[in-house]
mmCIF file of N, CA and C in Angstrom:
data_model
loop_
_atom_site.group_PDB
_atom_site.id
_atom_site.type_symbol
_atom_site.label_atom_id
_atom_site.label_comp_id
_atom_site.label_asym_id
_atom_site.label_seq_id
_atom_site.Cartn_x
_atom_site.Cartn_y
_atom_site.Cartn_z
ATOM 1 N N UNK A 263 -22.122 -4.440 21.550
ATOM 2 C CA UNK A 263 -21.838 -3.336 20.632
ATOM 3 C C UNK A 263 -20.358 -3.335 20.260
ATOM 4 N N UNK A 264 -20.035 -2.872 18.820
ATOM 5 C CA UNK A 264 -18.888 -3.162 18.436
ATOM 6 C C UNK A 264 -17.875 -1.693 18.488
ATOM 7 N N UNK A 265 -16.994 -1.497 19.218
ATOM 8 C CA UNK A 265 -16.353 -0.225 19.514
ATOM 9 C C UNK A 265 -14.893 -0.212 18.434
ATOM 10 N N UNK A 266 -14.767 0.569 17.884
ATOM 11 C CA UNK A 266 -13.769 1.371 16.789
ATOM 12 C C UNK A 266 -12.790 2.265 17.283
ATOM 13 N N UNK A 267 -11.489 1.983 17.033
ATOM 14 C CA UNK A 267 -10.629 2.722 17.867
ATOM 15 C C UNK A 267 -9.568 3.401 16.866
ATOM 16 N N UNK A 268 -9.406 4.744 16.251
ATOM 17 C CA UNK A 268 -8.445 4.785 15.509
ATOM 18 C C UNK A 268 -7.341 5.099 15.593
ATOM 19 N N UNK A 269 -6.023 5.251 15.239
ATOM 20 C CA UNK A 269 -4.655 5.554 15.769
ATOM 21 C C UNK A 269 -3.877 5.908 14.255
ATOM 22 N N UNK A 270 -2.698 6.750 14.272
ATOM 23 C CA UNK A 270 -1.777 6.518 13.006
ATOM 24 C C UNK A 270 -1.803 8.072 12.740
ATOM 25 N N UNK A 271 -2.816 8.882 13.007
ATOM 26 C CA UNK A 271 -2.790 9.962 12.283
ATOM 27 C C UNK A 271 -1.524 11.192 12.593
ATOM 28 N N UNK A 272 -1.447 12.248 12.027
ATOM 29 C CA UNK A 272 -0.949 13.233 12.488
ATOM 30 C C UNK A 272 -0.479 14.337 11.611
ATOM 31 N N UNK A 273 0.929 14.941 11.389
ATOM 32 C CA UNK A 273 1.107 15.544 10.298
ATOM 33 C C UNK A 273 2.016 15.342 9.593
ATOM 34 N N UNK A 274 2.146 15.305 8.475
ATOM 35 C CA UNK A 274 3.405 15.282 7.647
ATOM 36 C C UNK A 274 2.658 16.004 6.460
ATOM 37 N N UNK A 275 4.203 15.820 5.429
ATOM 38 C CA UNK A 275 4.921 17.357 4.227
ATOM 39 C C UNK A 275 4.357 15.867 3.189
ATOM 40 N N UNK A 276 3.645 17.254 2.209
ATOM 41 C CA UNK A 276 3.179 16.484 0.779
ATOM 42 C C UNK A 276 4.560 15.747 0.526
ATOM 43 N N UNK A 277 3.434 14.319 -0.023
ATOM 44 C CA UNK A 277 4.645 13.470 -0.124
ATOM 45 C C UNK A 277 4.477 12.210 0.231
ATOM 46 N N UNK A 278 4.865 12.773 1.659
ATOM 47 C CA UNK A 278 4.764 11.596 3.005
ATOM 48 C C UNK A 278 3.991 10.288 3.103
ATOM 49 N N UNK A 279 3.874 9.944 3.963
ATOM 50 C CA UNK A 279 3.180 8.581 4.101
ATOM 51 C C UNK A 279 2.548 8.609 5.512
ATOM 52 N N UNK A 280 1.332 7.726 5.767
ATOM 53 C CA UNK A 280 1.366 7.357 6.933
ATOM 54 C C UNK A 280 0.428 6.271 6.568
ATOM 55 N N UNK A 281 0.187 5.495 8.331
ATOM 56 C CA UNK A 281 -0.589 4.479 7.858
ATOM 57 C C UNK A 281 -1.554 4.058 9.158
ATOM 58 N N UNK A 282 -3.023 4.619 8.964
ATOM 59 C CA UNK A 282 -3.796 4.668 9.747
ATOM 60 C C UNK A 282 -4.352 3.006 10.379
ATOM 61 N N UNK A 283 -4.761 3.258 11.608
ATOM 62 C CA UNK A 283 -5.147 1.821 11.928
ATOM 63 C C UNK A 283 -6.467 1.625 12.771
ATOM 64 N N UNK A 284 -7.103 0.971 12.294
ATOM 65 C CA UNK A 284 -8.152 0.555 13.191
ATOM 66 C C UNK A 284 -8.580 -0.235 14.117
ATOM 67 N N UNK A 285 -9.005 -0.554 14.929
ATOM 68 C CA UNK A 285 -8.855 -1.556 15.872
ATOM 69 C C UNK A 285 -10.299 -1.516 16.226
ATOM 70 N N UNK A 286 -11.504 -3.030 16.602
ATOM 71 C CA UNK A 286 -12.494 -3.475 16.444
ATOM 72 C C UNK A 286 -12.430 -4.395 17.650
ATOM 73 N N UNK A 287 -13.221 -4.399 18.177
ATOM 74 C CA UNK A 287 -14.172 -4.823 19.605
ATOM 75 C C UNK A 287 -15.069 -4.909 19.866
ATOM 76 N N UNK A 288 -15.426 -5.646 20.760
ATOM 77 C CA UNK A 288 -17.211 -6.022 21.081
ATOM 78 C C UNK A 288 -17.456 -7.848 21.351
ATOM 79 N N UNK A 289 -17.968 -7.963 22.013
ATOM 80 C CA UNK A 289 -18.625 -9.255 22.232
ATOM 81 C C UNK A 289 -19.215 -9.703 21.273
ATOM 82 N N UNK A 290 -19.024 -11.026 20.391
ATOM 83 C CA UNK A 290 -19.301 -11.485 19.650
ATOM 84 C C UNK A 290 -18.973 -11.139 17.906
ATOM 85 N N UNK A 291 -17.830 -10.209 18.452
ATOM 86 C CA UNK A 291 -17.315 -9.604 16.905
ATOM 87 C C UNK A 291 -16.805 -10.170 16.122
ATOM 88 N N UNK A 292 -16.766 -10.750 14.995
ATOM 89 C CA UNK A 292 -15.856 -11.081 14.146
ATOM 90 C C UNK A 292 -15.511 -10.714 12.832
ATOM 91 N N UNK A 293 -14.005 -10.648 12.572
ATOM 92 C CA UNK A 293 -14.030 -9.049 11.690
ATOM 93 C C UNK A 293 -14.466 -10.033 10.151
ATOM 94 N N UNK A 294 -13.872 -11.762 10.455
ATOM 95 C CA UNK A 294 -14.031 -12.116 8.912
ATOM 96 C C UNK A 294 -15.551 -12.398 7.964
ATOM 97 N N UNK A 295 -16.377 -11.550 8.919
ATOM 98 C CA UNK A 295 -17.541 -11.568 8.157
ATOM 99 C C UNK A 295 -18.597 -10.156 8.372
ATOM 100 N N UNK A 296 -17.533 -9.415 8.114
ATOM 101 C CA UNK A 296 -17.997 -8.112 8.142
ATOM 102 C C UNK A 296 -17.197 -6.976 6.509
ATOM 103 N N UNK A 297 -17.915 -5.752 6.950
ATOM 104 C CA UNK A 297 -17.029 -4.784 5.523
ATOM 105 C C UNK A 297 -17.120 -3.682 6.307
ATOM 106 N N UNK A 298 -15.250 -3.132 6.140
ATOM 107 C CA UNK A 298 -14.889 -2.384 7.124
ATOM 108 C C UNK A 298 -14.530 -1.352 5.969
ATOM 109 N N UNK A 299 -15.035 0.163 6.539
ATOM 110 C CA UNK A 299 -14.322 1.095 5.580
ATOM 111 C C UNK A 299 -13.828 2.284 6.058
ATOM 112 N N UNK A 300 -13.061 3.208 5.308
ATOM 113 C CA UNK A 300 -12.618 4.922 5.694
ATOM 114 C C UNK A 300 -13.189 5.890 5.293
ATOM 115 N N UNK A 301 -13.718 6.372 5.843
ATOM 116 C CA UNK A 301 -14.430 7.872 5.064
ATOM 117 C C UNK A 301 -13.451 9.313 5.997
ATOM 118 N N UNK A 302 -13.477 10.054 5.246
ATOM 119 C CA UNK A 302 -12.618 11.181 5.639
ATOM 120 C C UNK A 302 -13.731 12.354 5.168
ATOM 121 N N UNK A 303 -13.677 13.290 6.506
ATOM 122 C CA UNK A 303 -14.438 14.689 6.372
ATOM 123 C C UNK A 303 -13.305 16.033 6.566
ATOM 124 N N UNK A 304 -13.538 17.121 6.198
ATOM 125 C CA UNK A 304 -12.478 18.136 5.536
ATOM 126 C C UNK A 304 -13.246 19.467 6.391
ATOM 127 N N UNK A 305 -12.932 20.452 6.981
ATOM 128 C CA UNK A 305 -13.720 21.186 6.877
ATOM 129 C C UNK A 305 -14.733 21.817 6.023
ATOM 130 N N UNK A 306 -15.634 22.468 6.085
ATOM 131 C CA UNK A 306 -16.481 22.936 5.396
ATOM 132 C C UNK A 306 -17.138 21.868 4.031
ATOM 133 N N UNK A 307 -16.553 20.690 4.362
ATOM 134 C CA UNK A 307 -16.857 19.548 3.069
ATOM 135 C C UNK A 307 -17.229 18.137 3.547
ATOM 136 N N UNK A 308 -18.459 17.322 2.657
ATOM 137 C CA UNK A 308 -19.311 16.583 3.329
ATOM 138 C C UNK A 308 -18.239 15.206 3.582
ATOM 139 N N UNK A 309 -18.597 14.752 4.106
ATOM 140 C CA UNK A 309 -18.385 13.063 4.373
ATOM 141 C C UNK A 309 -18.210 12.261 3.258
ATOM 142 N N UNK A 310 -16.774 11.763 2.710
ATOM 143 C CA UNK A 310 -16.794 10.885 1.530
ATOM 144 C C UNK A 310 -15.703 9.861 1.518
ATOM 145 N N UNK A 311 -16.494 8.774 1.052
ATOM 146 C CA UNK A 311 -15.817 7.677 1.604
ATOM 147 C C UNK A 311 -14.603 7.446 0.565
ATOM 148 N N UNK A 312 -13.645 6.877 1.324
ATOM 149 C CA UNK A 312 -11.903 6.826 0.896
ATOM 150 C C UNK A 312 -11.795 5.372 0.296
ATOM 151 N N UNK A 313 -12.329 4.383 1.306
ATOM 152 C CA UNK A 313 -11.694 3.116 0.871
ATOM 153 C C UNK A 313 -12.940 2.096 1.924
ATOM 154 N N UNK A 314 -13.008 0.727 1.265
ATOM 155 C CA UNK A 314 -13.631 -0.148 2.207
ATOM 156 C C UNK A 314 -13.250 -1.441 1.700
ATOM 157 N N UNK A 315 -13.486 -2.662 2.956
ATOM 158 C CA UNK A 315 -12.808 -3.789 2.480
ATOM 159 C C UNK A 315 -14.018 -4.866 2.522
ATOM 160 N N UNK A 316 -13.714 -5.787 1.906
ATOM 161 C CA UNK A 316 -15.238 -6.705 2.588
ATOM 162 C C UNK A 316 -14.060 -7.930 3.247
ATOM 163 N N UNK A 317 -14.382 -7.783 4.402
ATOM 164 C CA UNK A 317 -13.545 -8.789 5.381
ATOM 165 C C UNK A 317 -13.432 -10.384 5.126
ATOM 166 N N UNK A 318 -14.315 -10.912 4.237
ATOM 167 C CA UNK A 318 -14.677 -12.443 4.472
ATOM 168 C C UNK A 318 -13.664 -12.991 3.281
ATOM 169 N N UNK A 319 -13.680 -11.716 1.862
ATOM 170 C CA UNK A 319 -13.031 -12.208 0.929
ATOM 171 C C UNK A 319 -11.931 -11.464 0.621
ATOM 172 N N UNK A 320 -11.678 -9.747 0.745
ATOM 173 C CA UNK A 320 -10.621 -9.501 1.034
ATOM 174 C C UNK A 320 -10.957 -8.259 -0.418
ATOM 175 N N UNK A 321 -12.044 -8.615 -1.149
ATOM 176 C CA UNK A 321 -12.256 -6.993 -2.016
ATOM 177 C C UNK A 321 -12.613 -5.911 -1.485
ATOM 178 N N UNK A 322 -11.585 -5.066 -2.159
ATOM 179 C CA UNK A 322 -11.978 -4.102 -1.733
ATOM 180 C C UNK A 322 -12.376 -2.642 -2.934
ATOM 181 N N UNK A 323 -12.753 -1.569 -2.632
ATOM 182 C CA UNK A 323 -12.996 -0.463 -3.231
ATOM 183 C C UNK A 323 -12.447 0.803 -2.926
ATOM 184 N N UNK A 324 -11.492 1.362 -3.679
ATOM 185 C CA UNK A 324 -10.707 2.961 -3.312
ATOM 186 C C UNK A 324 -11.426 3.808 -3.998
ATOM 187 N N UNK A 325 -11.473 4.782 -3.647
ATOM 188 C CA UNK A 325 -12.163 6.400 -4.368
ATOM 189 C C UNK A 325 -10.939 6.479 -5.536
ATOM 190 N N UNK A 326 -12.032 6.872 -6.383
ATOM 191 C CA UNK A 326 -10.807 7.081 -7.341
ATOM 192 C C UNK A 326 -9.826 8.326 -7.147
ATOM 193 N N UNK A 327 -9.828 9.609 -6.253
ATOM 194 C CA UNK A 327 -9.207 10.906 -5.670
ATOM 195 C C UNK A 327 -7.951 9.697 -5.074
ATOM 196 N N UNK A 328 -7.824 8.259 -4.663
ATOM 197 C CA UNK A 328 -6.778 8.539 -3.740
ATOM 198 C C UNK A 328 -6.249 6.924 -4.310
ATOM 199 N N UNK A 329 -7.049 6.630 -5.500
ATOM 200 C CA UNK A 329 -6.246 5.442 -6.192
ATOM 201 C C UNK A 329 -4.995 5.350 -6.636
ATOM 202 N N UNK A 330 -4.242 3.928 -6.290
ATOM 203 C CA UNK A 330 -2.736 4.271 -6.524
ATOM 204 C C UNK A 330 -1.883 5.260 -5.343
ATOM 205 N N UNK A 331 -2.700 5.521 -4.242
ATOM 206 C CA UNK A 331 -1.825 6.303 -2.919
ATOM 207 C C UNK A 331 -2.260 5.669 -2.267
ATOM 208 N N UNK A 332 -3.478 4.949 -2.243
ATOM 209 C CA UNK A 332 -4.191 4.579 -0.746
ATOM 210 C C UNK A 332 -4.340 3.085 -1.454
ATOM 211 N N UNK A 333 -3.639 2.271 0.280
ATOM 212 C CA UNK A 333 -4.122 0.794 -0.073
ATOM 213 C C UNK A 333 -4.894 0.477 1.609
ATOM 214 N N UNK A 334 -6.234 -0.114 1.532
ATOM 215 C CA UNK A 334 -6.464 -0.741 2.719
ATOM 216 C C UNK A 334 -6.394 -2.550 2.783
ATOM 217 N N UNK A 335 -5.957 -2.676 3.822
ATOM 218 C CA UNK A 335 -6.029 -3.877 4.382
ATOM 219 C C UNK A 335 -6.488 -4.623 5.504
ATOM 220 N N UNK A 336 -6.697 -5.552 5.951
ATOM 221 C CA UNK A 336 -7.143 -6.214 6.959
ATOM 222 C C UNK A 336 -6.369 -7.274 8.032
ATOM 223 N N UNK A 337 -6.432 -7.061 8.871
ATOM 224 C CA UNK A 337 -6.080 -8.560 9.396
ATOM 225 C C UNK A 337 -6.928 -9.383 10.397
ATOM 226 N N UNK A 338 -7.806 -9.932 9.647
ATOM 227 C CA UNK A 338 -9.007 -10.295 10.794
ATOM 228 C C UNK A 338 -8.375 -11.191 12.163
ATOM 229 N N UNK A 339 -7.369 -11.654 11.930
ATOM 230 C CA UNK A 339 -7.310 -12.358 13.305
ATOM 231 C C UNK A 339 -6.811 -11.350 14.487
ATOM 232 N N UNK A 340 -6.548 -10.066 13.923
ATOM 233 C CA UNK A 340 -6.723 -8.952 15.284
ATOM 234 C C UNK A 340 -7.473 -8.166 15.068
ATOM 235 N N UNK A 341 -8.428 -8.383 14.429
ATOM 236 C CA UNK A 341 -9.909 -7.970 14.384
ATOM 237 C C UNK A 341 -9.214 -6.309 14.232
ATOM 238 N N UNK A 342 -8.762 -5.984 12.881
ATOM 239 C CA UNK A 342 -7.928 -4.777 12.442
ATOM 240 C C UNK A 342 -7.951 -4.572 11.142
ATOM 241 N N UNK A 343 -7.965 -3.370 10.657
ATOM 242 C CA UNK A 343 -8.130 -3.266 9.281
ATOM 243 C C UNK A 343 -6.851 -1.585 9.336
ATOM 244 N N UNK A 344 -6.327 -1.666 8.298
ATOM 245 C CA UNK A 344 -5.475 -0.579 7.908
ATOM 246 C C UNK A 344 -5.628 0.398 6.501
ATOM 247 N N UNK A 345 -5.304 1.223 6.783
ATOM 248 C CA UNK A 345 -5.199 2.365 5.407
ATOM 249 C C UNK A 345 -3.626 2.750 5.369
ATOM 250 N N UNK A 346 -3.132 2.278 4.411
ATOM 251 C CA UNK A 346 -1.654 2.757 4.119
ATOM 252 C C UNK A 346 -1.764 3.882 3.042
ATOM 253 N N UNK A 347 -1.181 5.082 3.674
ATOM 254 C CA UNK A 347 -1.985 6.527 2.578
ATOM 255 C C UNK A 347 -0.213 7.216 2.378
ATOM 256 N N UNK A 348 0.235 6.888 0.874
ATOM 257 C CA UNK A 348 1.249 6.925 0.464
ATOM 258 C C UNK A 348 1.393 8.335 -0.435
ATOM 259 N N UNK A 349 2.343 9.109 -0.599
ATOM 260 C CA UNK A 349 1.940 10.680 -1.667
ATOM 261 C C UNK A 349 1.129 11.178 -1.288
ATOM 262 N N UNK A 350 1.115 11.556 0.108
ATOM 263 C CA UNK A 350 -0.126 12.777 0.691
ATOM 264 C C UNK A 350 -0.298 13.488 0.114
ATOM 265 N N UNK A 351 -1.450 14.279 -0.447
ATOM 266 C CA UNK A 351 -1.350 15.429 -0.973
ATOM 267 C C UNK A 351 -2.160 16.414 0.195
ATOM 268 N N UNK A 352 -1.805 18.033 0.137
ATOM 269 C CA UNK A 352 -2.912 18.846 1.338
ATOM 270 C C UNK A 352 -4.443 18.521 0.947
ATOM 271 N N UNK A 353 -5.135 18.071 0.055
ATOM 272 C CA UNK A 353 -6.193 17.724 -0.269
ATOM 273 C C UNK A 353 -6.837 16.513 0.477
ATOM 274 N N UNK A 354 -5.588 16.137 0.970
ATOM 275 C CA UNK A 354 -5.903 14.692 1.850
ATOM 276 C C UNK A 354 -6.169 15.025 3.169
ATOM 277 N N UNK A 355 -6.057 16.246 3.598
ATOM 278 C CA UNK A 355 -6.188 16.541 4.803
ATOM 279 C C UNK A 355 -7.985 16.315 5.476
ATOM 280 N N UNK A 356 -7.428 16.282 6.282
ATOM 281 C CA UNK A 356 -9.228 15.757 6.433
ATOM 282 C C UNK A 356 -8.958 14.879 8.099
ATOM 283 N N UNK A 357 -10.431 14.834 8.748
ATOM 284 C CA UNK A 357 -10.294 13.916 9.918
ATOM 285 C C UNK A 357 -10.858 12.352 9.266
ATOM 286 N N UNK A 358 -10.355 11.695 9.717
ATOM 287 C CA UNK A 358 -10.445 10.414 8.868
ATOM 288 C C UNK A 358 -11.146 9.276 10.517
ATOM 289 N N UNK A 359 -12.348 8.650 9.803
ATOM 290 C CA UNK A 359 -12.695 7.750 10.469
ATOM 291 C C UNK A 359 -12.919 6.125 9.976
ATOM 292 N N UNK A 360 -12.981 5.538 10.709
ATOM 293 C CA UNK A 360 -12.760 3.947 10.460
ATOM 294 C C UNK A 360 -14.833 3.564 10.732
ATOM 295 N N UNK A 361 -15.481 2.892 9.992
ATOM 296 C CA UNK A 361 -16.874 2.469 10.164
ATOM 297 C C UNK A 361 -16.576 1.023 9.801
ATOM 298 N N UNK A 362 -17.712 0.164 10.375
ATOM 299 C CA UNK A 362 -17.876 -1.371 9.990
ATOM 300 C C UNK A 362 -19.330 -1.130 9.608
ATOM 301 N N UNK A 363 -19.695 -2.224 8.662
ATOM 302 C CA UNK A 363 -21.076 -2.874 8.918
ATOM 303 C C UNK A 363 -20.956 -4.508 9.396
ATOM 304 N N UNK A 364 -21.708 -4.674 10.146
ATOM 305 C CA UNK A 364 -21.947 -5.964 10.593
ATOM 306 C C UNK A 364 -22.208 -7.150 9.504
ATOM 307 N N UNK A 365 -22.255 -6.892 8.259
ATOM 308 C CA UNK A 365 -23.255 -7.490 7.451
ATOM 309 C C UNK A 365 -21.606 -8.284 6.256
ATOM 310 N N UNK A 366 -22.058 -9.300 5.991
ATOM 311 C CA UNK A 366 -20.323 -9.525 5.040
ATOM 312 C C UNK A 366 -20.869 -8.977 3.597
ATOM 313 N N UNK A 367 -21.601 -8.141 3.629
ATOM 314 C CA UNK A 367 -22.098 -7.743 1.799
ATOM 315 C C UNK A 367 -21.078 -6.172 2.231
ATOM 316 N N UNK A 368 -21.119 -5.849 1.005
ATOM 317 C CA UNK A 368 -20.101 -4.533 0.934
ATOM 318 C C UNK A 368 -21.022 -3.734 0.273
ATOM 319 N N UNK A 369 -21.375 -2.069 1.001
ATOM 320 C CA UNK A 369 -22.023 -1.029 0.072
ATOM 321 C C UNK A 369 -20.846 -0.245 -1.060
ATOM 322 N N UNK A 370 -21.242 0.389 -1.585
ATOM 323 C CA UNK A 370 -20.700 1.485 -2.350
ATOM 324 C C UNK A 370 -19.762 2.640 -1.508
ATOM 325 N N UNK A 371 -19.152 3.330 -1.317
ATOM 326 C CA UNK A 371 -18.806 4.239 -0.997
ATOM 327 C C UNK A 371 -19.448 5.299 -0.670
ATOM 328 N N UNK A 372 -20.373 5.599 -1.407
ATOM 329 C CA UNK A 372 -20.833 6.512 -1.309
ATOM 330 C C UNK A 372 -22.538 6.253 -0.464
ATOM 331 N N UNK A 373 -22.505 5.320 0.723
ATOM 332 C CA UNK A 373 -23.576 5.244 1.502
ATOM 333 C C UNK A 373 -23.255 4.923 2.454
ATOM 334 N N UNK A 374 -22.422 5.977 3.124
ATOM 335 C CA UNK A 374 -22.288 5.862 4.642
ATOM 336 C C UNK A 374 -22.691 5.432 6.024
ATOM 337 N N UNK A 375 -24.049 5.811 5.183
ATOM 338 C CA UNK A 375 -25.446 5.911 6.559
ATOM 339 C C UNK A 375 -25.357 4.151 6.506
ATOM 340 N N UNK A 376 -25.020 2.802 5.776
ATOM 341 C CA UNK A 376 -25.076 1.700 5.973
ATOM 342 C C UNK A 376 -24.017 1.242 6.795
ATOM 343 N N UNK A 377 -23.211 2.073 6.796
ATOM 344 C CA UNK A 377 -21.744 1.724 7.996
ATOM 345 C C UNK A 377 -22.137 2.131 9.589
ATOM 346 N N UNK A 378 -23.163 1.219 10.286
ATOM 347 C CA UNK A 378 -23.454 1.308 11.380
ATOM 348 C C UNK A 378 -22.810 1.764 12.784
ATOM 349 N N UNK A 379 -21.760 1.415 12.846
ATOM 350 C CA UNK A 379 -20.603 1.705 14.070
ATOM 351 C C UNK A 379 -19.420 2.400 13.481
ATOM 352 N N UNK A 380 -19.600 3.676 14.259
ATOM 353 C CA UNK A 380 -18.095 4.503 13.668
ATOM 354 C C UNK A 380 -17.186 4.912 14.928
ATOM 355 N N UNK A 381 -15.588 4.858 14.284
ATOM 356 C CA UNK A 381 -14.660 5.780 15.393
ATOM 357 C C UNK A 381 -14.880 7.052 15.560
ATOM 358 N N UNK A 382 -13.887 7.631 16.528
ATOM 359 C CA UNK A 382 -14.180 8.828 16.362
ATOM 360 C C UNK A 382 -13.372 9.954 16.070
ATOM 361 N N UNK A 383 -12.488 8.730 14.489
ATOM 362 C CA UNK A 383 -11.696 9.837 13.942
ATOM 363 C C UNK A 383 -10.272 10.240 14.521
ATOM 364 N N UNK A 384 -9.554 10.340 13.573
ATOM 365 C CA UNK A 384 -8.069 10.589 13.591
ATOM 366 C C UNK A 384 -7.853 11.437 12.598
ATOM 367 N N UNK A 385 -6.910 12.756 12.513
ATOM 368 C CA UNK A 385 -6.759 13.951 12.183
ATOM 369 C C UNK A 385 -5.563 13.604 11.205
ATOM 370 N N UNK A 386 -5.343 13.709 10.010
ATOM 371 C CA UNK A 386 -4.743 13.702 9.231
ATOM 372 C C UNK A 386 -4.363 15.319 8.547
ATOM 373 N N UNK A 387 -3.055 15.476 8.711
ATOM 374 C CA UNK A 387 -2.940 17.116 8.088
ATOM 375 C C UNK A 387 -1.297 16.693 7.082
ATOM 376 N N UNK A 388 -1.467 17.468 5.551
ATOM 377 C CA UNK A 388 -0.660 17.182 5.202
ATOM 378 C C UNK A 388 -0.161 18.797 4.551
ATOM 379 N N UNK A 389 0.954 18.884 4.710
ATOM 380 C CA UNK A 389 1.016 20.470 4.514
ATOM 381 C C UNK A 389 2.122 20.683 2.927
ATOM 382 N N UNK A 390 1.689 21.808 2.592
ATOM 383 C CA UNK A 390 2.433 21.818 1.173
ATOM 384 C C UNK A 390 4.119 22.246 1.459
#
Protein backbone atom coordinates (compact mmCIF):
# COMPACT_ATOMS: atom_id res chain seq x y z
CA UNK A 1 0.00 0.00 0.00
CA UNK A 2 1.14 3.34 -1.03
CA UNK A 3 1.29 5.92 2.06
CA UNK A 4 1.08 9.95 1.39
CA UNK A 5 2.67 12.23 3.65
CA UNK A 6 2.01 15.98 3.48
CA UNK A 7 4.15 18.89 4.88
CA UNK A 8 4.54 22.85 3.86
CA UNK A 9 1.35 24.10 5.16
CA UNK A 10 0.52 26.81 7.63
CA UNK A 11 -0.34 30.50 7.71
CA UNK A 12 0.49 33.42 5.94
CA UNK A 13 -0.99 37.27 4.81
CA UNK A 14 -2.75 37.47 1.27
CA UNK A 15 -0.08 37.60 -0.95
CA UNK A 16 2.28 35.16 0.39
CA UNK A 17 3.55 32.06 -0.87
CA UNK A 18 4.08 28.70 0.25
CA UNK A 19 4.96 25.49 -1.13
CA UNK A 20 3.30 22.30 -0.17
CA UNK A 21 4.98 18.87 -0.44
CA UNK A 22 4.21 15.48 -0.80
CA UNK A 23 6.01 12.58 -0.11
CA UNK A 24 5.01 8.80 -1.52
CA UNK A 25 5.81 5.31 -0.19
CA UNK A 26 5.04 1.81 -0.35
CA UNK A 27 6.59 -1.29 -1.66
CA UNK A 28 6.74 -1.43 -5.14
CA UNK A 29 5.93 2.31 -5.76
CA UNK A 30 6.96 4.13 -8.51
CA UNK A 31 6.04 7.67 -8.85
CA UNK A 32 7.12 7.74 -12.84
CA UNK A 33 4.13 5.90 -13.78
CA UNK A 34 1.55 7.17 -11.82
CA UNK A 35 -0.86 10.78 -11.68
CA UNK A 36 -0.45 12.56 -8.58
CA UNK A 37 -2.87 15.39 -7.60
CA UNK A 38 -4.19 18.30 -4.89
CA UNK A 39 -7.56 18.70 -3.97
CA UNK A 40 -8.32 21.21 -1.19
CA UNK A 41 -11.60 21.14 1.12
CA UNK A 42 -12.82 24.57 2.91
CA UNK A 43 -15.22 24.38 5.53
CA UNK A 44 -18.73 24.01 4.89
CA UNK A 45 -17.54 23.42 0.98
CA UNK A 46 -17.16 20.17 -1.07
CA UNK A 47 -13.87 18.65 -2.18
CA UNK A 48 -12.32 20.29 -5.38
CA UNK A 49 -9.53 19.47 -7.05
CA UNK A 50 -6.56 22.24 -7.35
CA UNK A 51 -3.99 20.69 -9.54
CA UNK A 52 -2.71 17.10 -10.83
CA UNK A 53 0.33 15.86 -12.63
CA UNK A 54 0.63 12.73 -14.76
CA UNK A 55 4.08 11.49 -13.50
CA UNK A 56 5.41 9.49 -16.62
CA UNK A 57 5.18 12.65 -18.91
CA UNK A 58 5.07 15.55 -16.74
CA UNK A 59 1.30 17.17 -17.94
CA UNK A 60 -0.32 18.55 -15.93
CA UNK A 61 -3.90 20.30 -15.12
CA UNK A 62 -4.62 23.54 -12.70
CA UNK A 63 -8.22 24.65 -11.75
CA UNK A 64 -8.75 27.51 -13.39
CA UNK A 65 -9.62 29.52 -9.49
CA UNK A 66 -5.77 29.13 -8.93
CA UNK A 67 -4.20 29.39 -12.59
CA UNK A 68 -1.17 31.52 -12.86
CA UNK A 69 -0.68 31.19 -8.66
CA UNK A 70 -0.42 27.55 -8.46
CA UNK A 71 2.33 25.50 -10.19
CA UNK A 72 2.69 21.65 -9.39
CA UNK A 73 5.60 19.63 -9.88
CA UNK A 74 7.25 16.39 -9.49
CA UNK A 75 10.32 14.77 -8.79
CA UNK A 76 9.95 11.14 -9.31
CA UNK A 77 13.29 10.06 -8.26
CA UNK A 78 12.11 11.00 -4.57
CA UNK A 79 9.02 9.67 -5.30
CA UNK A 80 7.61 13.58 -4.52
CA UNK A 81 5.42 15.81 -6.12
CA UNK A 82 4.99 19.66 -5.06
CA UNK A 83 2.41 22.55 -5.20
CA UNK A 84 4.12 25.93 -5.27
CA UNK A 85 0.90 28.25 -4.28
CA UNK A 86 2.12 31.86 -5.06
CA UNK A 87 -0.59 35.21 -4.34
CA UNK A 88 -2.58 33.46 -1.66
CA UNK A 89 -5.70 34.69 -1.60
CA UNK A 90 -8.23 33.93 1.93
CA UNK A 91 -10.25 31.93 -0.63
CA UNK A 92 -7.35 29.62 -0.74
CA UNK A 93 -7.77 28.69 2.61
CA UNK A 94 -8.76 25.31 2.82
CA UNK A 95 -7.11 21.85 4.22
CA UNK A 96 -5.26 20.68 1.28
CA UNK A 97 -4.50 17.01 0.50
CA UNK A 98 -2.05 15.21 -1.79
CA UNK A 99 -3.96 11.77 -3.71
CA UNK A 100 -2.17 9.38 -6.33
CA UNK A 101 -3.71 6.98 -8.69
CA UNK A 102 -1.71 4.05 -9.40
CA UNK A 103 -2.64 4.09 -13.01
CA UNK A 104 -0.13 6.52 -15.53
CA UNK A 105 -3.59 7.80 -17.33
CA UNK A 106 -4.63 11.16 -15.70
CA UNK A 107 -8.52 11.86 -14.65
CA UNK A 108 -10.09 15.25 -14.78
CA UNK A 109 -10.16 17.15 -11.71
CA UNK A 110 -13.13 16.92 -10.99
CA UNK A 111 -13.21 12.89 -10.10
CA UNK A 112 -11.69 12.42 -7.03
CA UNK A 113 -13.22 9.18 -6.13
CA UNK A 114 -10.40 7.81 -9.03
CA UNK A 115 -7.49 9.12 -6.79
CA UNK A 116 -7.24 5.91 -4.74
CA UNK A 117 -4.67 6.69 -1.85
CA UNK A 118 -4.95 9.97 -0.01
CA UNK A 119 -2.89 12.09 2.77
CA UNK A 120 -4.24 13.32 5.44
CA UNK A 121 -4.03 16.83 4.64
CA UNK A 122 -2.19 19.94 5.52
CA UNK A 123 -3.98 23.17 6.69
CA UNK A 124 -3.45 26.06 4.64
CA UNK A 125 -4.85 29.52 6.14
CA UNK A 126 -4.32 32.71 4.38
CA UNK A 127 -5.58 35.78 6.14
CA UNK A 128 -6.62 39.18 4.62
Amino acid sequence: QVQLVESGGGSVQAGGSLRLSCTASGFGFSLSANCMGWFRQAPGKEREGVARIATAGGGTLVADSVKGRFIISQDNAKNMVYLQMNALKPEDTAMYYCAVRRLSTCPGLGFPALFGVWGQGTQVTVSS
